[in-house]
XYZ file of C-alpha atoms in Angstrom:
774
model
C 46.466 -2.696 6.053
C 47.080 -0.156 8.770
C 48.249 -1.217 12.342
C 47.065 0.800 15.296
C 47.192 0.345 18.896
C 43.771 0.128 20.543
C 43.653 -0.050 24.416
C 47.072 -1.460 24.470
C 46.521 -4.076 21.792
C 47.803 -4.121 18.225
C 45.007 -4.192 15.519
C 45.540 -4.332 11.786
C 42.627 -2.943 9.689
C 41.944 -1.908 6.142
C 43.157 1.348 5.033
C 40.358 3.949 4.970
C 38.572 2.285 7.950
C 37.497 4.240 10.960
C 38.388 3.611 14.538
C 34.883 2.281 15.204
C 35.680 -0.465 12.722
C 39.008 -1.377 14.396
C 37.233 -1.612 17.727
C 34.654 -3.915 16.253
C 37.365 -6.069 14.806
C 39.229 -6.106 18.187
C 36.015 -6.903 20.023
C 36.120 -3.606 22.084
C 32.800 -1.983 22.490
C 32.481 1.855 22.093
C 29.192 3.348 23.139
C 27.260 4.891 20.203
C 23.875 5.801 18.931
C 24.174 7.257 15.422
C 26.555 4.783 14.088
C 25.071 1.741 12.299
C 27.297 -0.787 10.510
C 24.848 -0.820 7.448
C 24.442 3.019 7.214
C 26.552 5.850 6.186
C 28.376 7.703 9.002
C 26.633 10.782 10.338
C 28.811 11.412 13.538
C 26.065 13.616 15.086
C 25.551 11.885 18.486
C 29.027 12.143 19.738
C 28.572 9.410 22.173
C 31.552 7.407 20.737
C 34.204 10.023 21.744
C 37.730 8.299 22.356
C 40.965 9.528 23.219
C 43.542 9.605 20.408
C 47.128 10.295 21.445
C 48.311 13.686 20.336
C 44.906 14.856 19.376
C 43.889 18.048 21.478
C 40.458 16.737 22.415
C 38.454 13.563 22.158
C 37.470 12.409 18.629
C 34.412 10.503 17.508
C 35.386 6.883 16.767
C 32.888 6.473 13.933
C 34.401 9.433 11.910
C 38.043 9.237 12.714
C 39.965 7.438 10.019
C 42.816 5.065 11.191
C 46.500 6.128 10.507
C 49.545 4.040 10.771
C 50.787 3.938 14.344
C 47.713 5.671 15.716
C 47.298 5.170 19.586
C 43.585 4.949 20.686
C 42.180 4.620 24.235
C 38.405 4.012 24.512
C 38.341 3.518 28.314
C 40.730 6.327 29.626
C 39.604 8.915 32.049
C 39.574 11.534 29.329
C 37.476 9.225 27.041
C 35.059 8.173 29.697
C 34.501 11.724 30.926
C 33.811 12.914 27.392
C 31.192 10.067 27.012
C 29.515 10.886 30.185
C 29.356 14.573 29.251
C 27.539 13.620 26.025
C 25.122 11.377 27.824
C 24.249 14.224 30.188
C 23.470 16.369 27.287
C 21.429 13.743 25.572
C 19.336 13.400 28.686
C 18.648 17.020 29.129
C 15.546 16.919 26.984
C 14.799 13.278 27.022
C 11.531 12.464 28.882
C 11.934 10.343 31.954
C 9.136 7.972 30.933
C 10.835 4.520 30.860
C 8.145 2.952 32.818
C 5.572 3.443 30.161
C 7.913 3.332 27.063
C 7.349 0.373 24.728
C 11.089 0.320 24.062
C 11.830 -0.309 27.697
C 14.083 -3.270 28.286
C 15.597 -3.119 24.794
C 16.437 0.626 24.672
C 20.120 1.657 23.729
C 19.770 4.943 25.314
C 18.424 3.283 28.587
C 21.294 0.700 28.666
C 24.058 3.338 28.023
C 22.627 5.764 30.484
C 23.184 3.097 33.233
C 26.717 2.653 32.115
C 27.694 6.198 31.336
C 25.023 8.530 32.846
C 25.327 10.399 36.125
C 23.329 9.536 39.271
C 21.498 12.746 39.165
C 20.772 15.654 36.648
C 21.865 19.072 36.907
C 19.077 20.250 34.529
C 16.109 21.883 36.237
C 14.509 23.694 33.331
C 11.423 22.648 31.445
C 11.872 19.850 28.827
C 10.826 20.247 25.253
C 7.716 18.721 23.779
C 7.376 17.333 20.367
C 3.900 16.565 19.062
C 3.103 13.197 17.731
C 2.674 12.417 14.033
C 0.435 9.892 12.187
C 2.689 8.290 9.498
C 0.445 5.218 8.666
C -0.643 1.891 10.075
C 2.606 0.305 10.738
C 4.924 2.899 12.553
C 3.973 4.842 15.648
C 5.583 8.273 16.184
C 3.390 9.053 19.198
C 6.337 9.802 21.416
C 8.710 11.860 19.315
C 9.952 13.782 22.428
C 12.235 10.681 22.862
C 13.948 11.309 19.732
C 17.816 11.961 20.008
C 18.196 13.020 16.491
C 20.587 10.140 15.499
C 19.209 10.125 11.957
C 19.434 6.438 11.615
C 15.774 6.492 10.385
C 16.583 9.196 7.727
C 19.739 7.329 6.572
C 17.987 4.040 6.418
C 15.316 5.575 4.169
C 17.728 7.175 1.914
C 20.384 4.361 1.567
C 18.494 1.051 2.033
C 14.869 1.664 1.246
C 15.936 4.145 -1.453
C 13.378 6.980 -0.486
C 13.764 9.732 2.150
C 10.444 9.571 3.695
C 11.760 11.031 6.893
C 14.042 14.067 7.449
C 14.977 16.683 9.998
C 13.241 20.035 9.939
C 14.192 23.133 12.041
C 17.365 23.684 14.160
C 18.694 23.388 17.771
C 16.261 22.148 20.324
C 13.473 22.781 17.739
C 14.740 20.088 15.583
C 12.291 17.247 14.583
C 12.214 14.226 12.688
C 9.045 14.315 10.413
C 7.663 13.542 7.061
C 7.211 15.769 4.220
C 4.066 17.948 4.302
C 1.939 15.412 6.316
C 2.787 12.306 4.142
C 2.716 8.885 5.489
C 5.712 6.355 5.467
C 4.783 3.942 2.720
C 8.081 2.017 1.922
C 7.779 -1.794 1.846
C 10.853 -1.945 4.168
C 9.718 0.833 6.546
C 9.508 -1.385 9.648
C 13.320 -1.534 9.808
C 13.233 2.002 10.941
C 11.656 0.632 14.159
C 14.797 -1.678 14.603
C 17.398 0.963 13.969
C 15.819 3.500 16.266
C 17.960 3.410 19.474
C 15.198 4.868 21.678
C 11.461 4.673 21.919
C 10.720 7.331 19.308
C 9.643 4.916 16.490
C 7.711 1.896 17.626
C 5.539 -0.799 16.040
C 2.000 0.329 16.019
C 0.516 -3.044 15.854
C 2.539 -4.095 18.764
C 2.230 -1.012 20.820
C 1.337 -1.754 24.483
C 0.894 -5.484 23.765
C 3.651 -6.689 26.007
C 6.907 -5.911 27.749
C 10.157 -7.219 25.959
C 11.081 -9.306 28.977
C 7.752 -11.069 28.855
C 8.384 -12.365 25.297
C 9.959 -15.697 24.323
C 12.199 -15.478 21.294
C 12.225 -18.260 18.630
C 13.780 -18.599 15.411
C 11.892 -19.069 12.091
C 11.883 -18.477 8.265
C 9.584 -16.049 6.400
C 6.952 -17.854 4.291
C 6.380 -14.889 1.808
C 8.899 -14.122 -0.909
C 11.888 -16.129 -2.189
C 14.432 -14.462 -0.040
C 13.672 -16.834 2.906
C 14.421 -14.030 5.393
C 15.462 -15.307 8.726
C 13.196 -14.214 11.611
C 12.963 -14.059 15.460
C 9.308 -14.644 16.254
C 8.324 -13.191 19.699
C 5.642 -15.008 21.720
C 3.711 -14.374 24.879
C 0.943 -16.760 26.320
C 1.110 -18.995 23.141
C 0.396 -16.038 20.928
C 2.734 -14.450 18.417
C 3.008 -10.798 19.194
C 6.086 -9.446 17.246
C 8.390 -10.616 14.442
C 11.878 -9.028 14.002
C 14.712 -9.975 11.898
C 17.533 -12.521 12.615
C 20.757 -11.386 11.129
C 21.974 -13.549 8.316
C 24.436 -11.692 6.119
C 24.165 -14.288 3.314
C 20.347 -14.027 3.152
C 18.421 -10.902 4.515
C 21.429 -9.185 6.222
C 19.725 -7.421 9.195
C 16.600 -6.491 7.374
C 13.121 -7.945 6.605
C 10.242 -6.627 4.552
C 7.117 -5.168 6.189
C 5.066 -8.374 5.267
C 7.616 -10.469 7.014
C 7.225 -8.193 10.086
C 3.510 -7.511 10.324
C 1.805 -10.423 8.681
C 1.711 -12.191 12.088
C -1.511 -10.302 12.875
C -3.320 -12.789 10.493
C -2.321 -15.555 12.902
C -4.505 -14.090 15.637
C -7.450 -13.055 13.385
C -11.092 -13.967 13.626
C -10.635 -15.574 10.070
C -8.663 -18.465 11.527
C -10.152 -21.845 11.031
C -9.746 -23.805 14.203
C -11.807 -26.934 13.761
C -12.578 -29.271 10.752
C -15.896 -28.295 8.925
C -18.077 -30.106 6.595
C -20.852 -28.560 4.354
C -24.087 -30.372 4.786
C -27.290 -29.221 3.194
C -25.546 -25.875 2.188
C -24.639 -25.111 5.791
C -21.232 -25.577 7.450
C -20.896 -27.869 10.487
C -17.965 -28.429 12.799
C -16.923 -32.054 13.205
C -14.044 -33.870 14.759
C -10.940 -34.848 12.802
C -11.774 -38.511 12.412
C -15.164 -37.692 10.790
C -13.594 -35.149 8.440
C -10.759 -37.294 7.284
C -13.013 -40.429 6.885
C -15.390 -38.135 4.769
C -12.417 -36.983 2.624
C -10.903 -40.426 2.325
C -14.454 -41.918 1.305
C -15.059 -39.228 -1.236
C -11.771 -39.793 -2.965
C -12.340 -43.421 -3.158
C -15.900 -42.776 -4.516
C -14.664 -40.354 -7.302
C -11.746 -42.756 -8.222
C -14.229 -45.572 -8.495
C -16.828 -43.594 -10.548
C -14.634 -41.401 -12.672
C -11.173 -42.992 -12.504
C -8.075 -41.595 -10.869
C -7.566 -38.975 -13.688
C -10.516 -37.151 -12.356
C -8.704 -36.306 -9.019
C -6.295 -33.212 -8.791
C -4.356 -31.384 -6.215
C -3.266 -27.821 -6.231
C -0.777 -26.647 -3.660
C 0.697 -23.201 -2.890
C 4.432 -22.531 -3.218
C 4.085 -20.843 0.220
C 3.543 -24.417 1.675
C 6.525 -26.349 3.058
C 8.691 -28.837 1.198
C 7.147 -31.586 3.483
C 3.544 -30.646 2.830
C 4.118 -30.400 -0.972
C 5.888 -33.673 -1.179
C 3.157 -35.554 0.541
C 0.544 -33.755 -1.475
C 2.340 -35.386 -4.677
C 2.682 -38.678 -3.086
C -0.959 -38.750 -2.135
C -2.097 -37.995 -5.753
C 0.351 -40.476 -7.240
C -0.614 -43.150 -4.682
C -4.317 -42.707 -5.881
C -3.011 -43.259 -9.388
C -3.254 -39.567 -10.591
C -0.354 -37.338 -11.714
C -2.628 -34.228 -11.491
C -0.658 -31.976 -8.927
C 0.670 -28.606 -9.486
C 1.761 -25.515 -7.571
C 2.023 -23.195 -10.576
C -1.447 -21.614 -10.351
C -0.453 -18.297 -12.128
C 1.625 -19.844 -14.850
C 0.438 -19.797 -18.360
C 3.183 -21.167 -20.420
C 3.595 -24.758 -19.139
C 6.462 -25.482 -21.555
C 8.505 -23.633 -19.022
C 9.624 -26.224 -16.626
C 12.935 -27.780 -15.251
C 13.536 -31.361 -15.870
C 12.046 -33.750 -13.318
C 13.584 -33.271 -9.980
C 15.415 -30.182 -10.809
C 14.397 -26.631 -10.355
C 14.839 -23.073 -12.051
C 16.435 -20.741 -9.454
C 18.019 -17.319 -9.070
C 21.214 -18.476 -10.956
C 23.578 -16.852 -8.290
C 23.678 -16.468 -4.522
C 21.660 -13.719 -2.854
C 24.760 -12.037 -1.538
C 26.211 -11.769 -5.047
C 23.215 -9.362 -6.154
C 24.972 -6.722 -4.076
C 28.172 -7.156 -5.936
C 26.883 -7.035 -9.516
C 28.251 -4.600 -11.915
C 25.449 -4.976 -14.549
C 21.994 -6.345 -14.230
C 19.077 -6.640 -16.495
C 15.682 -7.262 -14.941
C 12.815 -8.643 -17.155
C 9.130 -8.404 -16.149
C 9.252 -7.568 -12.502
C 7.732 -5.197 -10.103
C 10.981 -5.544 -8.279
C 10.409 -3.510 -5.070
C 6.973 -5.082 -4.298
C 7.810 -8.657 -5.482
C 11.083 -8.854 -3.923
C 11.884 -5.986 -1.447
C 15.028 -7.427 -0.152
C 16.444 -8.262 -3.507
C 15.698 -4.834 -4.629
C 17.630 -3.433 -1.633
C 20.539 -5.684 -2.779
C 20.384 -4.233 -6.246
C 20.016 -0.769 -4.785
C 23.188 -1.274 -2.893
C 24.987 -2.338 -6.005
C 23.691 0.700 -7.815
C 25.042 2.883 -5.031
C 28.415 1.439 -5.781
C 28.357 2.081 -9.416
C 26.284 -0.872 -10.997
C 24.181 -0.179 -13.931
C 20.725 -1.597 -13.618
C 18.517 -1.883 -16.635
C 15.060 -3.370 -17.242
C 12.583 -4.525 -19.747
C 8.875 -4.482 -18.741
C 5.911 -2.287 -18.200
C 8.163 0.109 -16.301
C 5.276 1.989 -14.397
C 6.814 1.591 -10.929
C 9.830 3.506 -9.450
C 12.352 1.089 -8.311
C 14.032 3.946 -6.143
C 17.360 3.351 -7.694
C 19.081 4.773 -10.892
C 17.927 2.821 -13.891
C 20.498 3.153 -16.611
C 18.336 2.092 -19.404
C 14.848 0.524 -19.933
C 12.468 -0.598 -22.513
C 8.835 0.133 -21.549
C 6.358 -2.093 -23.291
C 3.054 -3.684 -22.815
C 3.300 -7.355 -21.719
C 2.524 -8.808 -25.186
C 5.556 -6.859 -26.502
C 8.099 -8.100 -23.895
C 9.455 -10.955 -26.231
C 10.017 -8.497 -29.163
C 11.487 -5.997 -26.680
C 14.050 -8.587 -25.298
C 14.673 -9.814 -28.798
C 15.678 -6.146 -29.810
C 18.210 -6.277 -26.992
C 19.507 -9.659 -28.365
C 19.699 -8.241 -31.843
C 21.717 -5.104 -30.523
C 24.117 -7.457 -28.844
C 24.450 -9.638 -32.029
C 25.236 -6.668 -34.166
C 27.981 -5.539 -31.654
C 29.454 -8.910 -31.934
C 28.893 -9.947 -35.444
C 26.759 -12.838 -34.562
C 23.170 -13.781 -35.203
C 20.410 -13.356 -32.672
C 17.934 -16.170 -32.031
C 15.023 -13.864 -33.069
C 15.319 -11.008 -35.408
C 13.897 -7.694 -34.176
C 14.469 -4.048 -35.123
C 16.886 -2.413 -32.704
C 15.693 0.587 -30.824
C 17.752 3.269 -29.089
C 16.643 1.896 -25.584
C 17.631 -1.693 -26.576
C 20.984 -0.516 -27.893
C 21.648 1.258 -24.417
C 20.725 -1.967 -22.517
C 22.957 -4.006 -24.785
C 25.848 -1.603 -24.381
C 25.474 -1.753 -20.623
C 25.599 -5.637 -20.634
C 28.551 -5.712 -22.908
C 30.532 -3.812 -20.279
C 31.420 -4.715 -16.686
C 32.500 -8.059 -15.212
C 29.915 -9.360 -12.655
C 26.496 -9.566 -14.574
C 23.090 -11.267 -14.385
C 19.983 -11.434 -16.376
C 17.123 -11.749 -13.862
C 13.443 -12.844 -14.805
C 10.857 -11.657 -12.560
C 7.364 -12.886 -11.632
C 5.718 -11.263 -14.682
C 8.305 -13.063 -16.915
C 7.653 -16.484 -15.237
C 3.814 -15.982 -15.434
C 3.899 -14.745 -19.153
C 2.103 -16.586 -21.777
C 5.391 -16.683 -23.692
C 7.577 -17.307 -20.670
C 9.722 -19.968 -22.503
C 10.599 -17.493 -25.202
C 11.639 -14.934 -22.661
C 13.898 -17.587 -20.997
C 15.393 -18.630 -24.278
C 16.210 -14.937 -25.078
C 17.530 -14.334 -21.582
C 19.821 -17.429 -21.795
C 21.124 -16.348 -25.291
C 21.911 -12.849 -24.007
C 23.653 -14.089 -20.833
C 25.831 -16.439 -22.886
C 26.846 -13.761 -25.270
C 27.790 -11.225 -22.504
C 29.198 -13.611 -19.985
C 26.271 -13.077 -17.435
C 24.461 -15.432 -15.112
C 20.693 -15.990 -15.938
C 18.142 -16.691 -13.209
C 14.576 -16.410 -11.830
C 13.879 -14.195 -8.857
C 11.022 -16.850 -8.085
C 7.732 -15.755 -6.673
C 7.312 -17.542 -3.456
C 9.166 -18.889 -0.277
C 9.244 -22.362 -1.593
C 9.080 -22.083 -5.542
C 12.299 -23.830 -5.811
C 11.362 -26.456 -3.253
C 8.165 -27.087 -4.958
C 9.898 -27.954 -8.120
C 12.550 -30.229 -6.357
C 9.793 -32.337 -4.635
C 7.950 -32.768 -7.981
C 4.817 -30.896 -6.966
C 3.970 -30.648 -10.632
C 2.972 -33.215 -13.283
C 5.806 -35.779 -13.963
C 4.040 -38.342 -16.353
C 1.474 -36.585 -18.396
C -0.856 -35.412 -15.677
C -2.926 -32.224 -15.921
C -1.191 -29.007 -15.101
C -2.858 -26.240 -13.020
C -4.548 -24.488 -15.844
C -5.918 -27.734 -17.342
C -7.280 -28.784 -13.778
C -8.898 -25.314 -13.493
C -10.684 -25.200 -16.846
C -13.592 -27.260 -18.117
C -15.395 -29.975 -15.992
C -12.770 -32.864 -16.051
C -11.750 -32.256 -12.439
C -14.277 -34.186 -10.148
C -12.336 -34.041 -6.812
C -9.906 -31.338 -5.819
C -7.455 -31.109 -2.883
C -6.420 -27.507 -2.356
C -3.347 -26.969 -0.046
C -3.053 -23.477 1.389
C -4.399 -21.934 -1.808
C -7.541 -20.113 -2.991
C -7.894 -20.349 -6.648
C -10.321 -17.560 -6.768
C -7.351 -15.209 -6.029
C -4.382 -17.325 -6.895
C -5.086 -18.676 -10.308
C -4.169 -17.199 -13.656
C -7.874 -17.236 -14.671
C -10.024 -16.867 -11.430
C -13.386 -17.113 -13.302
C -12.346 -20.405 -14.962
C -11.004 -21.711 -11.793
C -14.150 -20.932 -9.798
C -16.279 -22.636 -12.514
C -14.110 -25.825 -12.438
C -14.388 -25.854 -8.658
C -18.206 -25.414 -8.669
C -18.381 -28.413 -11.147
C -16.378 -30.717 -8.876
C -18.182 -33.232 -6.789
C -15.623 -32.902 -3.918
C -13.327 -29.918 -2.994
C -11.190 -30.261 0.014
C -9.486 -27.097 1.397
C -6.520 -27.407 3.732
C -5.907 -23.766 5.040
C -5.386 -21.901 8.203
C -8.278 -19.648 7.277
C -11.958 -19.860 6.444
C -11.526 -19.593 2.557
C -13.460 -21.245 -0.100
C -16.678 -21.350 1.812
C -18.739 -21.146 -1.481
C -17.118 -23.934 -3.448
C -15.512 -26.184 -0.831
C -17.127 -29.278 0.765
C -14.639 -29.793 3.546
C -12.368 -27.349 5.431
C -9.371 -28.755 7.170
C -7.543 -26.290 9.681
C -3.855 -26.480 8.547
C -1.123 -25.014 10.709
C 0.551 -21.917 9.320
C 4.344 -21.503 9.521
C 4.544 -20.564 13.162
C 2.634 -23.616 14.399
C 4.429 -26.379 12.537
C 7.862 -27.596 11.650
C 8.999 -27.724 8.016
C 11.340 -26.357 5.419
C 11.622 -23.866 2.523
C 14.128 -23.696 -0.229
C 14.635 -20.075 -1.194
C 15.634 -18.506 -4.613
C 19.409 -19.356 -4.340
C 18.635 -23.021 -3.414
C 19.197 -22.788 0.306
C 17.310 -25.210 2.384
C 16.146 -23.703 5.688
C 14.220 -25.714 8.184
C 12.284 -24.408 10.994
C 10.098 -25.526 14.024
C 6.734 -24.423 15.286
C 7.033 -21.613 17.772
C 3.519 -21.773 19.406
C 0.977 -24.389 19.890
C -1.542 -25.008 17.208
C -4.831 -22.848 17.506
C -7.711 -25.042 18.504
C -7.862 -28.397 16.523
C -5.444 -27.085 13.882
C -2.918 -29.660 12.645
C 0.259 -29.562 10.544
C -0.423 -30.002 6.887
C 2.088 -32.845 6.656
C 0.379 -34.758 9.382
C -3.124 -34.343 7.724
C -1.798 -35.646 4.468
C 0.101 -38.395 6.253
C -3.202 -39.754 7.852
C -5.147 -39.274 4.725
C -2.610 -41.596 2.923
C -3.178 -44.115 5.759
C -6.782 -44.006 5.510
C -6.525 -44.591 1.692
C -4.263 -47.541 2.325
C -1.460 -46.038 0.463
C 2.131 -47.180 1.023
C 4.945 -44.976 2.311
C 2.817 -42.793 4.606
C 4.196 -43.908 7.963
C 6.460 -40.951 8.827
C 6.736 -39.925 12.442
C 8.357 -36.475 11.992
C 8.683 -33.647 9.455
C 12.338 -34.225 9.443
C 11.711 -37.890 8.034
C 9.369 -36.330 5.380
C 11.971 -33.933 4.424
C 14.667 -36.467 3.986
C 12.335 -38.683 1.868
C 11.607 -35.610 -0.260
C 15.157 -34.300 -0.776
C 17.471 -36.864 0.673
C 19.144 -37.126 3.972
C 22.132 -34.881 3.057
C 20.759 -33.139 -0.128
C 23.179 -31.503 -2.708
C 20.729 -29.103 -3.991
C 23.221 -27.122 -5.942
C 23.445 -30.033 -8.510
C 19.671 -29.928 -9.171
C 19.356 -26.317 -10.016
C 19.270 -25.317 -13.671
C 17.866 -22.562 -15.791
C 18.952 -24.163 -19.016
C 16.374 -24.403 -21.752
C 16.279 -25.812 -25.463
C 13.362 -23.692 -26.321
C 13.430 -21.507 -29.600
C 11.979 -18.037 -28.937
C 8.880 -17.038 -31.009
C 7.881 -13.481 -31.848
C 4.523 -12.616 -30.348
C 1.846 -10.340 -31.915
C 1.017 -7.019 -30.151
C -2.396 -7.103 -28.554
C -5.123 -5.000 -30.182
C -6.713 -2.266 -28.120
C -6.134 -1.678 -24.407
C -4.041 -4.381 -22.639
C -4.512 -5.539 -19.219
C -1.430 -5.554 -17.106
C -2.092 -7.684 -14.054
C 0.763 -7.896 -11.320
C -0.049 -9.403 -7.990
C 0.189 -6.733 -5.326
C 2.575 -7.080 -2.388
C -0.178 -7.479 0.200
C -2.231 -9.903 -1.908
C 0.307 -12.415 -2.519
C -0.670 -15.123 0.071
C -3.265 -15.680 2.698
C -1.249 -14.363 5.587
C -0.925 -10.974 4.173
C -4.297 -10.827 2.885
C -5.675 -11.388 6.594
C -3.244 -8.884 8.167
C -5.345 -5.749 9.020
C -2.353 -3.297 9.257
C -0.950 -4.416 5.954
C -4.275 -3.957 4.276
C -4.521 -0.499 5.754
C -1.354 0.649 3.966
C -1.305 2.810 0.780
C 0.101 -0.204 -1.217
C -3.042 -2.170 -0.378
C -5.412 0.824 -1.147
C -3.783 1.480 -4.401
C -3.755 -2.029 -5.494
C -7.418 -2.061 -5.932
C -7.421 0.869 -8.238
C -7.193 0.813 -12.019
C -4.052 2.490 -13.139
C -4.504 4.493 -16.432
C -1.832 6.066 -18.778
C -1.947 9.834 -19.287
C -3.531 9.643 -22.708
C -6.474 7.382 -21.598
C -6.868 9.416 -18.392
C -7.206 12.643 -20.545
C -9.578 10.972 -23.093
C -11.971 9.922 -20.403
C -11.880 13.209 -18.810
C -10.949 11.661 -15.411
C -10.010 13.567 -12.206
C -8.809 12.346 -8.863
C -11.449 10.240 -7.008
C -13.271 9.271 -10.182
C -14.271 5.643 -10.953
C -14.106 3.618 -14.207
C -16.042 0.688 -15.429
C -13.561 -1.966 -16.624
C -14.948 -4.689 -19.174
C -12.929 -7.801 -20.122
C -14.488 -10.654 -22.107
C -17.991 -9.377 -21.483
C -17.472 -9.198 -17.658
C -17.438 -5.834 -15.810
C -16.072 -4.349 -12.425
C -16.075 -0.815 -11.314
C -12.788 0.434 -9.790
C -11.405 3.800 -8.484
C -9.162 5.272 -11.203
C -5.566 6.342 -10.610
C -3.287 8.294 -13.198
C -0.098 6.319 -13.626
C 1.507 8.529 -16.247
C 4.560 6.125 -16.742
C 2.379 3.390 -18.111
C 2.606 2.657 -21.902
C -0.254 4.373 -23.831
C -1.999 1.077 -24.512
C -1.647 -0.530 -21.111
C -4.002 -0.348 -18.058
C -2.963 -1.818 -14.692
C -5.729 -3.892 -13.060
C -4.062 -6.106 -10.443
C -4.636 -9.805 -10.000
C -4.993 -11.616 -6.621
C -7.753 -9.123 -5.544
C -11.425 -9.912 -4.656
C -12.282 -6.556 -6.470
C -10.777 -7.765 -9.815
C -11.256 -11.657 -9.693
C -14.562 -11.300 -11.685
C -12.669 -10.082 -14.750
C -11.014 -13.444 -15.396
C -7.563 -14.081 -17.061
C -4.498 -11.956 -16.092
C -3.816 -11.306 -19.761
C -6.509 -9.801 -22.036
C -7.908 -6.659 -23.617
C -10.090 -4.223 -21.827
C -12.498 -1.490 -22.521
C -12.964 1.390 -20.099
C -15.532 4.101 -19.449
C -16.149 6.691 -16.861
C -18.740 5.861 -14.216
């Protein structure tokens, strides 16, 4: 530690720290623009000039290392005069348009100009003008004349998002922040550039001119999308959500959120919202009041039970629903005498399950991801499935960690990948077995599944056999794989041999919570795949899910729902109009209280931030009243907190209920013949909120998702060029899609994403394809 004197106080800081860090530790504020605690030091705004004894001139606090005995004055006449001089230079070319600036009221430059600026300007020449730039549907660069060249946005892209999408061109007063050769900003974390911008140069395009910051009420919430459980501040005006920004939580999301956390709020105000109960009569939809709708549902369930038995009734819930909603969904089914309840609509291997009341999880804390020395990621589109986990691993890689992977490997993770095995999904088990065999050879042990060792597998094994902090992480693709239990068994063996932790990245905000509240069969009931195949399901209750897009086989799911006598949809949106009989408007996360359990097993509760739209009701209340109408015991809850306590316990010790252990024996899988379909779920197709967000659907990620990705050899064989379309056939069903060259795909793999209306007609996420040029 080094001791310095700061404004007359003794401060001890770590050796190598800067004066700015010492000031932060001492609680002394030094004005700054370019400095950000999560970004590298640029020292180009010079606003943080301070007086250092014996130094001939003021020095930038952000770039001046501390030395033993250093004496620093941040508020001396010399320091203040230097700061005021810098402020005068910054304002020379800055437009005086605060009354129309979207950043007004939360602008760092505005605030510091009041504290450190002069009362009048000595500059009388013309100000510079920087032309606006169109960088996509999320970020507005309409007012780049306001830019003060702090380069925070540039450094964020390089260091956190992993891609330098913005850079500075030209010199002097001609300097401009811009994209490369007219490209758009496409990172899944791009919205954080808006937050780090200290002026009104980068603003939110969907929010632009919607409200003034002082008109907004700020309320805490939790993201309902991926398993990070990012903490949010939801900003509201006139009972309408107008903006979402991050709430800092160093253990969970640091100070960042993904773009789907930030911009999916648009769906809350969309025309697709369901605002009143509806019943289908004579093929036409009719609005009814709640008592009529719930009586209809209750009588329908009683009728099906009387005629076909309780086993003909089933419920499917989304892992994006709350702990409370999923608990009551399961209780409703079991109260009727049915154990047919499941949240695992995309799962194919149902032998992969934690014991009753336990849950598979990340295997470590989220914060530990940043500290790993070695990590093997299996079957994940990491950047798109888990943007903030990717940022954590990227941070680890920047500090020397070796990241390796087994998977299709067609996507760029924007971080160094030390070694990888690229293989078709059907070959993942054998590829992971090869890594296990390489480790076994190095240690003189016997692998659980014999497989030939390749150079790539050896490189991954060597990486895992070194280092200290290690993890083997299974992604969404591994969890939804037909041989998921074999992948877990191999990952567990590898982790035990090399001293690593093993875990699932987990797909949704409440995947862990859904397992803990037993939203899956416990005593021989039908799982999701069994319910959504054949004609055994006569009544279905769907909680915030659309099996046409969310199921592993959407064609089979649609056929099963068409054959059912009663389909009840609880959703915030008008979905399932073709197969549903009743639509019940269910509150999204902003209009209800509830809880999510994130990937690390952290229980986070939240409250509604706006009044419910129209006649929308919280899902837990709808299910509670249904239980009352059906005469079931244990449905007398008065609050969501009471439901949560019943589901998890009043003071739950969730850590004791988290386990990734498996007794499964891995089994080799045969390679698929012909072209194999690879069907990841695109980032903006994962749940109903992102599907109904116009800005997210206008991004390049959303556009590319609906294309068929072809490897180089197949692209050449078909004689394709940019803009061409292909006819994709699977099991006799065909769709036409725009073609896209994805040269990194294995030669026998075609990417045709799941979760999209354009590809739902093909059916199962796994299968063989034939392609022809249109």
